[in-house]
């Protein structure tokens, strides 16, 4: 339940960044000095002939990140049924910083020499379409998985009747123990695709999500196997057939 705080921070912070990025396009001015210093530190200050497309890609990914955070916040508040688990204070502080850093990571993909008032040549590319379609597909499956997990603790009328763990069935649960973790990975991969594949920084984010979610999935998979003797043996922990 403590993850609710992470998504609330992400919705507020990344929403502000999204509004600010839109304003820089339509209102006079330029990138803030603090962001220009950040660009220089990351060697992002060089001229780029694809400036318009980089701006558009970053805008799309920041929007997708905000939508993802908003959906997860809504699920935490209205769908999920949490147990009485706790979180380590270090993990909690790291999580808050993580979602703040994510938005800044996307923002740093906007060319440092971008200026308002310039007419940008923006073109919708095939990787934008592929990335968005993959994002929607993974998000839908992740939501279904959270609904399945929540329903395990609810009666048919929707009333919470227990906080115990049960074996989930349906959707991607037929293939893996933690399909919501797998969907999370696919969502971040879809953002990397939307940025045009070549963004090395975001692929490091994808690697972090891969290792993080894989570790959590393996621990959860082992928990299911130890707790339920009849747990389906064909299910994998994280990635189907792997």
CSV table of C-alpha atoms in Angstrom, one decimal:
chain,number,residue,atom,x,y,z
A,1,UNK,CA,0.0,0.0,0.0
A,2,UNK,CA,3.0,2.3,0.5
A,3,UNK,CA,3.5,2.3,-3.3
A,4,UNK,CA,0.4,4.6,-3.4
A,5,UNK,CA,2.7,7.4,-2.2
A,6,UNK,CA,5.1,6.8,-5.1
A,7,UNK,CA,2.4,7.1,-7.7
A,8,UNK,CA,0.9,10.2,-6.0
A,9,UNK,CA,4.3,11.9,-6.1
A,10,UNK,CA,4.8,10.8,-9.8
A,11,UNK,CA,1.4,12.1,-10.8
A,12,UNK,CA,2.1,15.5,-9.3
A,13,UNK,CA,5.7,15.9,-10.2
A,14,UNK,CA,5.6,14.4,-13.7
A,15,UNK,CA,2.4,16.2,-14.4
A,16,UNK,CA,4.1,19.5,-13.5
A,17,UNK,CA,7.0,18.6,-15.8
A,18,UNK,CA,4.6,17.7,-18.6
A,19,UNK,CA,2.7,21.1,-18.2
A,20,UNK,CA,6.1,22.9,-18.1
A,21,UNK,CA,7.3,21.2,-21.3
A,22,UNK,CA,4.1,22.1,-23.1
A,23,UNK,CA,4.4,25.7,-22.0
A,24,UNK,CA,7.9,26.0,-23.3
A,25,UNK,CA,6.6,25.2,-26.7
A,26,UNK,CA,3.7,27.7,-26.8
A,27,UNK,CA,5.0,30.5,-24.5
A,28,UNK,CA,8.0,32.8,-24.9
A,29,UNK,CA,11.2,31.7,-23.2
A,30,UNK,CA,13.7,28.9,-23.2
A,31,UNK,CA,14.7,26.0,-21.1
A,32,UNK,CA,15.3,26.8,-17.5
A,33,UNK,CA,19.0,27.4,-16.5
A,34,UNK,CA,19.0,24.4,-14.1
A,35,UNK,CA,17.9,22.1,-17.0
A,36,UNK,CA,20.5,23.6,-19.3
A,37,UNK,CA,23.2,22.9,-16.7
A,38,UNK,CA,21.9,19.3,-16.5
A,39,UNK,CA,22.0,19.0,-20.3
A,40,UNK,CA,25.6,20.1,-20.3
A,41,UNK,CA,26.5,17.7,-17.5
A,42,UNK,CA,25.0,14.9,-19.6
A,43,UNK,CA,26.6,16.1,-22.8
A,44,UNK,CA,23.2,16.9,-24.4
A,45,UNK,CA,24.0,20.5,-25.4
A,46,UNK,CA,25.1,19.7,-29.0
A,47,UNK,CA,23.0,20.8,-32.0
A,48,UNK,CA,20.7,18.1,-33.4
A,49,UNK,CA,19.0,18.1,-36.8
A,50,UNK,CA,16.2,16.0,-35.4
A,51,UNK,CA,15.4,18.4,-32.6
A,52,UNK,CA,11.7,18.5,-33.4
A,53,UNK,CA,11.4,14.7,-33.3
A,54,UNK,CA,13.4,14.4,-30.1
A,55,UNK,CA,11.1,17.0,-28.4
A,56,UNK,CA,8.0,15.2,-29.6
A,57,UNK,CA,9.3,11.8,-28.5
A,58,UNK,CA,10.2,13.1,-25.1
A,59,UNK,CA,6.7,14.7,-24.8
A,60,UNK,CA,5.0,11.5,-25.7
A,61,UNK,CA,7.1,9.4,-23.2
A,62,UNK,CA,6.5,12.0,-20.4
A,63,UNK,CA,2.8,11.7,-21.2
A,64,UNK,CA,2.9,7.9,-21.1
A,65,UNK,CA,4.8,8.0,-17.8
A,66,UNK,CA,2.2,10.3,-16.3
A,67,UNK,CA,-0.7,8.2,-17.6
A,68,UNK,CA,0.9,5.0,-16.2
A,69,UNK,CA,1.4,6.7,-12.8
A,70,UNK,CA,-2.2,8.0,-12.8
A,71,UNK,CA,-3.6,4.5,-13.6
A,72,UNK,CA,-1.5,2.8,-11.0
A,73,UNK,CA,-2.6,5.4,-8.4
A,74,UNK,CA,-6.2,4.9,-9.3
A,75,UNK,CA,-5.7,1.1,-9.0
A,76,UNK,CA,-4.1,1.4,-5.6
A,77,UNK,CA,-6.9,3.6,-4.3
A,78,UNK,CA,-9.9,1.9,-6.0
A,79,UNK,CA,-9.0,-1.7,-7.1
A,80,UNK,CA,-6.2,-3.3,-5.1
A,81,UNK,CA,-6.7,-5.0,-1.8
A,82,UNK,CA,-3.5,-4.8,0.2
A,83,UNK,CA,-2.3,-6.9,3.1
A,84,UNK,CA,-0.7,-5.5,6.2
A,85,UNK,CA,2.8,-5.6,4.7
A,86,UNK,CA,5.4,-3.0,5.6
A,87,UNK,CA,8.2,-1.4,3.6
A,88,UNK,CA,11.8,-0.6,4.6
A,89,UNK,CA,12.5,3.1,5.0
A,90,UNK,CA,15.4,2.9,2.6
A,91,UNK,CA,13.2,1.3,-0.1
A,92,UNK,CA,10.5,4.0,0.6
A,93,UNK,CA,13.0,6.9,0.2
A,94,UNK,CA,14.5,5.3,-2.9
A,95,UNK,CA,11.0,4.8,-4.5
A,96,UNK,CA,10.2,8.5,-4.0
A,97,UNK,CA,13.5,9.6,-5.6
A,98,UNK,CA,13.1,7.1,-8.4
A,99,UNK,CA,9.8,8.6,-9.7
A,100,UNK,CA,11.2,12.1,-9.5
A,101,UNK,CA,14.4,11.1,-11.4
A,102,UNK,CA,12.3,9.3,-14.1
A,103,UNK,CA,10.6,12.5,-15.2
A,104,UNK,CA,14.0,14.4,-15.3
A,105,UNK,CA,15.5,11.5,-17.3
A,106,UNK,CA,12.8,12.0,-20.0
A,107,UNK,CA,13.1,15.8,-19.8
A,108,UNK,CA,16.8,15.5,-20.5
A,109,UNK,CA,16.0,14.0,-23.9
A,110,UNK,CA,14.7,17.4,-25.0
A,111,UNK,CA,17.6,19.1,-26.9
A,112,UNK,CA,19.2,21.8,-24.8
A,113,UNK,CA,19.2,24.2,-27.7
A,114,UNK,CA,15.5,23.9,-28.1
A,115,UNK,CA,13.8,27.4,-28.1
A,116,UNK,CA,10.2,28.5,-28.1
A,117,UNK,CA,8.9,30.3,-31.1
A,118,UNK,CA,10.9,28.2,-33.5
A,119,UNK,CA,8.9,26.1,-35.9
A,120,UNK,CA,9.8,22.5,-35.2
A,121,UNK,CA,9.6,19.9,-37.8
A,122,UNK,CA,7.7,17.1,-36.0
A,123,UNK,CA,7.0,13.9,-37.8
A,124,UNK,CA,5.1,10.9,-36.3
A,125,UNK,CA,7.3,7.9,-36.9
A,126,UNK,CA,6.7,4.2,-37.0
A,127,UNK,CA,8.4,3.7,-33.6
A,128,UNK,CA,6.0,6.2,-32.0
A,129,UNK,CA,3.0,4.1,-33.2
A,130,UNK,CA,4.7,0.8,-32.2
A,131,UNK,CA,5.6,2.1,-28.8
A,132,UNK,CA,2.1,3.5,-28.0
A,133,UNK,CA,0.4,0.3,-29.2
A,134,UNK,CA,2.7,-1.9,-27.1
A,135,UNK,CA,2.1,0.5,-24.1
A,136,UNK,CA,-1.7,0.2,-24.4
A,137,UNK,CA,-1.5,-3.6,-24.8
A,138,UNK,CA,0.8,-4.1,-21.8
A,139,UNK,CA,-1.2,-1.6,-19.6
A,140,UNK,CA,-4.5,-3.4,-20.3
A,141,UNK,CA,-3.1,-6.8,-19.3
A,142,UNK,CA,-1.5,-5.3,-16.2
A,143,UNK,CA,-4.8,-3.8,-15.2
A,144,UNK,CA,-6.6,-7.1,-15.7
A,145,UNK,CA,-4.0,-8.9,-13.6
A,146,UNK,CA,-4.5,-6.4,-10.7
A,147,UNK,CA,-8.3,-6.9,-10.9
A,148,UNK,CA,-7.8,-10.7,-10.7
A,149,UNK,CA,-5.6,-10.4,-7.7
A,150,UNK,CA,-8.0,-8.0,-6.0
A,151,UNK,CA,-11.0,-10.3,-6.7
A,152,UNK,CA,-9.2,-13.1,-4.8
A,153,UNK,CA,-9.9,-11.2,-1.6
A,154,UNK,CA,-13.4,-10.0,-2.4
A,155,UNK,CA,-16.8,-11.6,-2.5
A,156,UNK,CA,-19.0,-11.5,-5.6
A,157,UNK,CA,-20.6,-8.4,-4.3
A,158,UNK,CA,-17.2,-6.7,-4.1
A,159,UNK,CA,-16.8,-6.7,-0.4
A,160,UNK,CA,-13.4,-7.5,1.0
A,161,UNK,CA,-13.6,-10.9,2.9
A,162,UNK,CA,-10.0,-11.8,3.6
A,163,UNK,CA,-6.4,-10.6,3.2
A,164,UNK,CA,-4.9,-14.1,2.6
A,165,UNK,CA,-3.0,-15.2,-0.5
A,166,UNK,CA,-4.7,-17.5,-3.0
A,167,UNK,CA,-3.7,-18.9,-6.4
A,168,UNK,CA,-4.7,-16.5,-9.2
A,169,UNK,CA,-6.0,-17.8,-12.5
A,170,UNK,CA,-6.8,-16.1,-15.8
A,171,UNK,CA,-5.2,-13.8,-18.4
A,172,UNK,CA,-1.3,-14.0,-18.2
A,173,UNK,CA,-1.5,-15.8,-14.9
A,174,UNK,CA,-1.9,-19.0,-16.9
A,175,UNK,CA,1.7,-18.6,-18.1
A,176,UNK,CA,3.6,-16.8,-15.2
A,177,UNK,CA,3.2,-16.2,-11.5
A,178,UNK,CA,3.8,-12.4,-11.8
A,179,UNK,CA,2.4,-11.2,-15.1
A,180,UNK,CA,1.9,-7.7,-13.6
A,181,UNK,CA,5.7,-7.5,-13.2
A,182,UNK,CA,6.2,-8.7,-16.8
A,183,UNK,CA,3.7,-6.1,-18.0
A,184,UNK,CA,5.6,-3.4,-16.1
A,185,UNK,CA,8.8,-4.4,-18.0
A,186,UNK,CA,6.9,-4.2,-21.3
A,187,UNK,CA,5.6,-0.8,-20.5
A,188,UNK,CA,9.1,0.6,-19.9
A,189,UNK,CA,10.3,-1.2,-23.1
A,190,UNK,CA,7.4,0.5,-25.0
A,191,UNK,CA,8.7,3.9,-23.8
A,192,UNK,CA,12.2,3.1,-25.0
A,193,UNK,CA,10.7,2.2,-28.4
A,194,UNK,CA,8.8,5.5,-28.4
A,195,UNK,CA,12.0,7.4,-27.8
A,196,UNK,CA,13.3,5.8,-31.0
A,197,UNK,CA,15.3,2.8,-29.7
A,198,UNK,CA,18.6,4.7,-29.7
A,199,UNK,CA,18.2,6.4,-26.2
A,200,UNK,CA,20.9,4.6,-24.1
A,201,UNK,CA,19.9,6.3,-20.9
A,202,UNK,CA,16.4,5.0,-21.0
A,203,UNK,CA,17.6,1.5,-21.8
A,204,UNK,CA,19.5,1.6,-18.5
A,205,UNK,CA,16.2,2.4,-16.9
A,206,UNK,CA,14.7,-0.7,-18.6
A,207,UNK,CA,17.6,-2.8,-17.3
A,208,UNK,CA,16.9,-1.6,-13.8
A,209,UNK,CA,13.2,-2.5,-14.1
A,210,UNK,CA,14.1,-5.9,-15.6
A,211,UNK,CA,16.4,-6.8,-12.6
A,212,UNK,CA,14.1,-5.3,-10.0
A,213,UNK,CA,10.9,-7.0,-11.3
A,214,UNK,CA,12.7,-10.3,-12.0
A,215,UNK,CA,14.0,-10.5,-8.4
A,216,UNK,CA,10.5,-9.7,-7.0
A,217,UNK,CA,8.9,-12.2,-9.4
A,218,UNK,CA,11.3,-15.0,-8.4
A,219,UNK,CA,10.6,-14.4,-4.7
A,220,UNK,CA,6.9,-14.4,-5.3
A,221,UNK,CA,7.0,-17.5,-7.4
A,222,UNK,CA,8.9,-19.4,-4.7
A,223,UNK,CA,6.4,-18.2,-2.2
A,224,UNK,CA,3.5,-19.6,-4.2
A,225,UNK,CA,5.4,-22.9,-4.7
A,226,UNK,CA,6.1,-23.3,-1.0
A,227,UNK,CA,2.6,-22.3,0.2
A,228,UNK,CA,0.5,-24.2,-2.3
A,229,UNK,CA,1.4,-27.9,-3.0
A,230,UNK,CA,-0.9,-28.0,-6.0
A,231,UNK,CA,0.5,-24.8,-7.6
A,232,UNK,CA,0.6,-25.2,-11.4
A,233,UNK,CA,4.1,-26.6,-12.3
A,234,UNK,CA,4.1,-25.2,-15.9
A,235,UNK,CA,4.0,-21.6,-14.7
A,236,UNK,CA,7.2,-19.6,-15.0
A,237,UNK,CA,8.2,-16.9,-12.5
A,238,UNK,CA,8.4,-13.8,-14.7
A,239,UNK,CA,8.7,-14.2,-18.5
A,240,UNK,CA,6.5,-16.7,-20.3
A,241,UNK,CA,8.3,-19.9,-21.3
A,242,UNK,CA,11.6,-18.7,-19.7
